[in-house]
């Protein structure tokens, strides 16, 4: 009996490697990390301001406010006259009195400063009434003209009991070169940053949903910022 010889034919396994998904995932993680860094920086600005009674935004104002926007490290270019741009976070008061998740918002406009030559400033905007908040939500918002920013009172006991701050559209604060105080920032424009909102929440999402939907998931760093804000309006915040 004759046997046919068997020849082993090697099977070549072809491994197709695609770097598309891992690269996208890595990029998404980096973008989210950068968005979280802005939140952390905003929290740090608020903590530093509230830690000193001489620079503290009065707790009575925060308790009565309908919204707050914090812009860490707004870059200013030019001497006396120039331009500025920064990205920060905005949070709104909910119907139950708690604070919403943050939405990212940009500030752009002409120059300002507490001290000539300052390269960057931290800016805090306090919104005492809901009507101004609704205007910010409805469109790209200009500070100036009929809706101007007013320099807010500074200090733990700076609130004037005879003044109705709820009639002020926006109370403005800025810190640069170690100085802090209320300033006028008319000529600035506010507009929500859709890209940063998408980076943080992992999907395209509107500011209205961020503010109003309690089921929107957010990173843990958001809870930390919210806690600082809640403690500050109660006058119980302590950094140490």
mmCIF file of C-alpha atoms in Angstrom, residues 11-235:
data_model
loop_
_atom_site.group_PDB
_atom_site.id
_atom_site.type_symbol
_atom_site.label_atom_id
_atom_site.label_comp_id
_atom_site.label_asym_id
_atom_site.label_seq_id
_atom_site.Cartn_x
_atom_site.Cartn_y
_atom_site.Cartn_z
ATOM 1 C CA UNK A 11 -1.124 28.981 8.186
ATOM 2 C CA UNK A 12 -0.196 32.600 8.487
ATOM 3 C CA UNK A 13 -2.256 34.476 11.018
ATOM 4 C CA UNK A 14 -2.852 38.008 9.894
ATOM 5 C CA UNK A 15 -3.260 40.394 12.772
ATOM 6 C CA UNK A 16 -4.786 43.661 11.778
ATOM 7 C CA UNK A 17 -3.878 46.327 14.258
ATOM 8 C CA UNK A 18 -5.903 49.487 14.318
ATOM 9 C CA UNK A 19 -4.917 52.379 16.491
ATOM 10 C CA UNK A 20 -8.016 54.406 15.829
ATOM 11 C CA UNK A 21 -10.100 53.473 18.864
ATOM 12 C CA UNK A 22 -7.270 53.435 21.430
ATOM 13 C CA UNK A 23 -6.046 56.799 20.173
ATOM 14 C CA UNK A 24 -9.515 58.280 20.336
ATOM 15 C CA UNK A 25 -10.036 56.876 23.812
ATOM 16 C CA UNK A 26 -6.740 58.280 25.001
ATOM 17 C CA UNK A 27 -7.584 61.658 23.510
ATOM 18 C CA UNK A 28 -10.986 61.655 25.187
ATOM 19 C CA UNK A 29 -9.386 60.897 28.534
ATOM 20 C CA UNK A 30 -6.909 63.742 28.080
ATOM 21 C CA UNK A 31 -9.686 66.148 27.127
ATOM 22 C CA UNK A 32 -11.745 65.167 30.148
ATOM 23 C CA UNK A 33 -8.691 65.566 32.380
ATOM 24 C CA UNK A 34 -8.149 69.079 31.041
ATOM 25 C CA UNK A 35 -11.813 69.947 31.643
ATOM 26 C CA UNK A 36 -11.546 68.631 35.190
ATOM 27 C CA UNK A 37 -8.424 70.744 35.700
ATOM 28 C CA UNK A 38 -10.421 73.894 34.918
ATOM 29 C CA UNK A 39 -12.984 72.868 37.536
ATOM 30 C CA UNK A 40 -10.251 72.244 40.076
ATOM 31 C CA UNK A 41 -8.647 75.609 39.287
ATOM 32 C CA UNK A 42 -12.031 77.312 39.691
ATOM 33 C CA UNK A 43 -12.465 75.641 43.058
ATOM 34 C CA UNK A 44 -8.992 76.746 44.107
ATOM 35 C CA UNK A 45 -9.755 80.373 43.167
ATOM 36 C CA UNK A 46 -12.975 80.293 45.168
ATOM 37 C CA UNK A 47 -11.258 78.703 48.168
ATOM 38 C CA UNK A 48 -8.462 81.280 48.224
ATOM 39 C CA UNK A 49 -10.897 84.178 47.968
ATOM 40 C CA UNK A 50 -13.111 82.816 50.730
ATOM 41 C CA UNK A 51 -10.223 81.992 53.041
ATOM 42 C CA UNK A 52 -9.408 85.639 53.748
ATOM 43 C CA UNK A 53 -12.094 87.801 55.420
ATOM 44 C CA UNK A 54 -10.624 90.814 53.590
ATOM 45 C CA UNK A 55 -11.286 89.290 50.163
ATOM 46 C CA UNK A 56 -14.282 87.141 50.935
ATOM 47 C CA UNK A 57 -17.396 87.512 48.819
ATOM 48 C CA UNK A 58 -20.087 88.029 51.468
ATOM 49 C CA UNK A 59 -21.929 84.828 52.300
ATOM 50 C CA UNK A 60 -25.237 86.742 52.334
ATOM 51 C CA UNK A 61 -24.735 87.597 48.671
ATOM 52 C CA UNK A 62 -23.937 84.037 47.695
ATOM 53 C CA UNK A 63 -26.894 82.731 49.667
ATOM 54 C CA UNK A 64 -29.281 85.011 47.760
ATOM 55 C CA UNK A 65 -27.662 84.594 44.342
ATOM 56 C CA UNK A 66 -29.114 82.690 41.402
ATOM 57 C CA UNK A 67 -25.832 81.865 39.694
ATOM 58 C CA UNK A 68 -22.062 82.172 39.804
ATOM 59 C CA UNK A 69 -19.316 82.009 37.174
ATOM 60 C CA UNK A 70 -15.649 81.507 38.050
ATOM 61 C CA UNK A 71 -12.874 82.171 35.535
ATOM 62 C CA UNK A 72 -9.369 81.163 36.690
ATOM 63 C CA UNK A 73 -6.360 82.740 34.999
ATOM 64 C CA UNK A 74 -8.023 84.920 32.378
ATOM 65 C CA UNK A 75 -5.240 85.970 30.035
ATOM 66 C CA UNK A 76 -4.897 89.634 29.176
ATOM 67 C CA UNK A 77 -2.732 90.902 26.340
ATOM 68 C CA UNK A 78 -1.747 94.511 25.847
ATOM 69 C CA UNK A 79 -0.990 97.482 28.047
ATOM 70 C CA UNK A 80 -4.036 99.446 29.264
ATOM 71 C CA UNK A 81 -5.887 98.539 26.085
ATOM 72 C CA UNK A 82 -5.842 95.003 24.776
ATOM 73 C CA UNK A 83 -7.868 91.826 24.828
ATOM 74 C CA UNK A 84 -8.646 89.054 27.241
ATOM 75 C CA UNK A 85 -9.954 85.526 27.027
ATOM 76 C CA UNK A 86 -10.603 82.820 29.554
ATOM 77 C CA UNK A 87 -12.629 79.693 30.194
ATOM 78 C CA UNK A 88 -14.351 78.931 33.462
ATOM 79 C CA UNK A 89 -17.442 77.296 34.900
ATOM 80 C CA UNK A 90 -20.940 78.515 35.651
ATOM 81 C CA UNK A 91 -23.350 77.002 38.179
ATOM 82 C CA UNK A 92 -26.992 77.890 38.789
ATOM 83 C CA UNK A 93 -29.316 77.727 41.761
ATOM 84 C CA UNK A 94 -31.835 74.886 41.537
ATOM 85 C CA UNK A 95 -35.470 75.093 42.596
ATOM 86 C CA UNK A 96 -34.667 73.117 45.749
ATOM 87 C CA UNK A 97 -31.931 75.594 46.679
ATOM 88 C CA UNK A 98 -28.980 73.370 45.759
ATOM 89 C CA UNK A 99 -26.364 74.140 43.090
ATOM 90 C CA UNK A 100 -26.356 72.602 39.624
ATOM 91 C CA UNK A 101 -23.604 70.796 37.792
ATOM 92 C CA UNK A 102 -21.166 73.197 36.107
ATOM 93 C CA UNK A 103 -21.248 74.225 32.464
ATOM 94 C CA UNK A 104 -18.129 75.626 30.824
ATOM 95 C CA UNK A 105 -18.325 79.226 29.695
ATOM 96 C CA UNK A 106 -15.927 81.628 27.942
ATOM 97 C CA UNK A 107 -15.315 85.284 28.677
ATOM 98 C CA UNK A 108 -13.829 87.548 26.022
ATOM 99 C CA UNK A 109 -13.545 91.288 25.647
ATOM 100 C CA UNK A 110 -11.512 94.416 26.176
ATOM 101 C CA UNK A 111 -8.795 94.898 28.747
ATOM 102 C CA UNK A 112 -9.162 95.623 32.435
ATOM 103 C CA UNK A 113 -7.158 95.110 35.554
ATOM 104 C CA UNK A 114 -6.670 96.025 39.160
ATOM 105 C CA UNK A 115 -3.029 96.654 38.450
ATOM 106 C CA UNK A 116 -1.456 97.882 35.219
ATOM 107 C CA UNK A 117 0.621 95.239 33.524
ATOM 108 C CA UNK A 118 -1.151 92.249 35.048
ATOM 109 C CA UNK A 119 -0.859 89.330 32.646
ATOM 110 C CA UNK A 120 -3.778 87.346 34.005
ATOM 111 C CA UNK A 121 -6.630 87.686 36.437
ATOM 112 C CA UNK A 122 -9.122 85.486 38.228
ATOM 113 C CA UNK A 123 -12.675 86.695 37.650
ATOM 114 C CA UNK A 124 -15.813 85.825 39.594
ATOM 115 C CA UNK A 125 -19.281 86.888 38.467
ATOM 116 C CA UNK A 126 -22.204 86.655 40.878
ATOM 117 C CA UNK A 127 -25.733 86.746 39.424
ATOM 118 C CA UNK A 128 -28.193 88.093 42.018
ATOM 119 C CA UNK A 129 -31.329 87.629 39.901
ATOM 120 C CA UNK A 130 -32.814 84.968 37.643
ATOM 121 C CA UNK A 131 -33.633 87.269 34.727
ATOM 122 C CA UNK A 132 -29.956 87.887 33.973
ATOM 123 C CA UNK A 133 -29.268 84.160 34.207
ATOM 124 C CA UNK A 134 -32.025 83.495 31.668
ATOM 125 C CA UNK A 135 -30.493 86.050 29.297
ATOM 126 C CA UNK A 136 -27.105 84.348 29.533
ATOM 127 C CA UNK A 137 -28.776 81.016 28.725
ATOM 128 C CA UNK A 138 -30.683 82.360 25.753
ATOM 129 C CA UNK A 139 -27.822 83.769 23.699
ATOM 130 C CA UNK A 140 -24.255 84.996 23.564
ATOM 131 C CA UNK A 141 -24.335 87.587 26.320
ATOM 132 C CA UNK A 142 -22.720 91.032 26.347
ATOM 133 C CA UNK A 143 -21.897 92.743 29.630
ATOM 134 C CA UNK A 144 -22.591 96.423 29.208
ATOM 135 C CA UNK A 145 -25.308 98.817 28.181
ATOM 136 C CA UNK A 146 -28.619 97.942 29.814
ATOM 137 C CA UNK A 147 -27.113 94.902 31.542
ATOM 138 C CA UNK A 148 -23.871 96.021 33.106
ATOM 139 C CA UNK A 149 -21.571 94.499 35.655
ATOM 140 C CA UNK A 150 -21.318 96.286 38.975
ATOM 141 C CA UNK A 151 -18.320 96.014 41.277
ATOM 142 C CA UNK A 152 -19.419 93.789 44.133
ATOM 143 C CA UNK A 153 -18.808 94.338 47.855
ATOM 144 C CA UNK A 154 -15.756 92.638 49.332
ATOM 145 C CA UNK A 155 -15.280 91.373 52.866
ATOM 146 C CA UNK A 156 -17.106 89.087 55.251
ATOM 147 C CA UNK A 157 -19.222 91.951 56.633
ATOM 148 C CA UNK A 158 -19.358 94.183 53.568
ATOM 149 C CA UNK A 159 -23.025 93.737 52.680
ATOM 150 C CA UNK A 160 -25.051 96.914 53.065
ATOM 151 C CA UNK A 161 -28.400 95.887 54.619
ATOM 152 C CA UNK A 162 -30.098 98.902 53.043
ATOM 153 C CA UNK A 163 -29.100 97.974 49.483
ATOM 154 C CA UNK A 164 -31.153 95.613 47.339
ATOM 155 C CA UNK A 165 -28.511 93.641 45.460
ATOM 156 C CA UNK A 166 -31.148 91.567 43.678
ATOM 157 C CA UNK A 167 -31.623 94.514 41.306
ATOM 158 C CA UNK A 168 -27.981 94.296 40.171
ATOM 159 C CA UNK A 169 -27.689 92.217 36.975
ATOM 160 C CA UNK A 170 -24.133 91.048 37.733
ATOM 161 C CA UNK A 171 -21.732 91.659 40.614
ATOM 162 C CA UNK A 172 -18.145 91.431 39.411
ATOM 163 C CA UNK A 173 -14.881 90.596 41.145
ATOM 164 C CA UNK A 174 -11.324 90.203 39.904
ATOM 165 C CA UNK A 175 -7.959 89.297 41.377
ATOM 166 C CA UNK A 176 -4.651 90.086 39.739
ATOM 167 C CA UNK A 177 -1.107 90.548 40.998
ATOM 168 C CA UNK A 178 -2.173 89.635 44.508
ATOM 169 C CA UNK A 179 -4.988 92.197 44.654
ATOM 170 C CA UNK A 180 -8.687 91.432 44.856
ATOM 171 C CA UNK A 181 -11.750 93.598 44.552
ATOM 172 C CA UNK A 182 -14.860 94.505 42.640
ATOM 173 C CA UNK A 183 -14.249 95.852 39.143
ATOM 174 C CA UNK A 184 -16.276 96.936 36.144
ATOM 175 C CA UNK A 185 -15.872 94.649 33.143
ATOM 176 C CA UNK A 186 -18.311 96.200 30.679
ATOM 177 C CA UNK A 187 -17.459 95.249 27.123
ATOM 178 C CA UNK A 188 -17.018 91.569 27.921
ATOM 179 C CA UNK A 189 -18.895 88.792 26.186
ATOM 180 C CA UNK A 190 -20.033 85.498 27.726
ATOM 181 C CA UNK A 191 -20.629 82.364 25.674
ATOM 182 C CA UNK A 192 -20.873 78.689 26.588
ATOM 183 C CA UNK A 193 -18.059 76.358 25.541
ATOM 184 C CA UNK A 194 -19.751 73.405 23.834
ATOM 185 C CA UNK A 195 -16.486 71.559 23.303
ATOM 186 C CA UNK A 196 -15.453 71.623 26.959
ATOM 187 C CA UNK A 197 -18.958 70.566 28.038
ATOM 188 C CA UNK A 198 -18.698 67.590 25.694
ATOM 189 C CA UNK A 199 -15.225 66.746 27.003
ATOM 190 C CA UNK A 200 -16.398 66.663 30.627
ATOM 191 C CA UNK A 201 -19.711 64.870 30.206
ATOM 192 C CA UNK A 202 -18.647 62.555 27.383
ATOM 193 C CA UNK A 203 -21.355 63.656 24.963
ATOM 194 C CA UNK A 204 -22.851 66.692 23.312
ATOM 195 C CA UNK A 205 -25.046 68.328 25.907
ATOM 196 C CA UNK A 206 -26.735 71.708 26.234
ATOM 197 C CA UNK A 207 -26.124 74.065 29.170
ATOM 198 C CA UNK A 208 -29.835 73.937 30.007
ATOM 199 C CA UNK A 209 -29.715 70.173 30.453
ATOM 200 C CA UNK A 210 -26.511 70.394 32.495
ATOM 201 C CA UNK A 211 -28.181 72.888 34.816
ATOM 202 C CA UNK A 212 -31.599 71.251 35.055
ATOM 203 C CA UNK A 213 -31.179 67.473 34.694
ATOM 204 C CA UNK A 214 -30.187 65.907 38.038
ATOM 205 C CA UNK A 215 -29.454 62.590 36.313
ATOM 206 C CA UNK A 216 -26.521 63.960 34.300
ATOM 207 C CA UNK A 217 -23.406 62.218 35.608
ATOM 208 C CA UNK A 218 -20.367 64.330 36.415
ATOM 209 C CA UNK A 219 -16.854 63.575 37.752
ATOM 210 C CA UNK A 220 -16.229 63.604 41.503
ATOM 211 C CA UNK A 221 -14.367 66.922 41.275
ATOM 212 C CA UNK A 222 -17.736 68.585 40.635
ATOM 213 C CA UNK A 223 -19.004 67.476 44.048
ATOM 214 C CA UNK A 224 -15.991 69.075 45.681
ATOM 215 C CA UNK A 225 -16.616 72.445 43.986
ATOM 216 C CA UNK A 226 -20.303 72.282 44.869
ATOM 217 C CA UNK A 227 -19.468 71.604 48.518
ATOM 218 C CA UNK A 228 -17.183 74.648 48.714
ATOM 219 C CA UNK A 229 -19.923 76.826 47.242
ATOM 220 C CA UNK A 230 -22.569 75.476 49.619
ATOM 221 C CA UNK A 231 -20.340 75.981 52.650
ATOM 222 C CA UNK A 232 -19.373 79.481 51.538
ATOM 223 C CA UNK A 233 -22.960 80.690 51.298
ATOM 224 C CA UNK A 234 -23.630 79.292 54.778
ATOM 225 C CA UNK A 235 -20.540 81.034 56.127
#
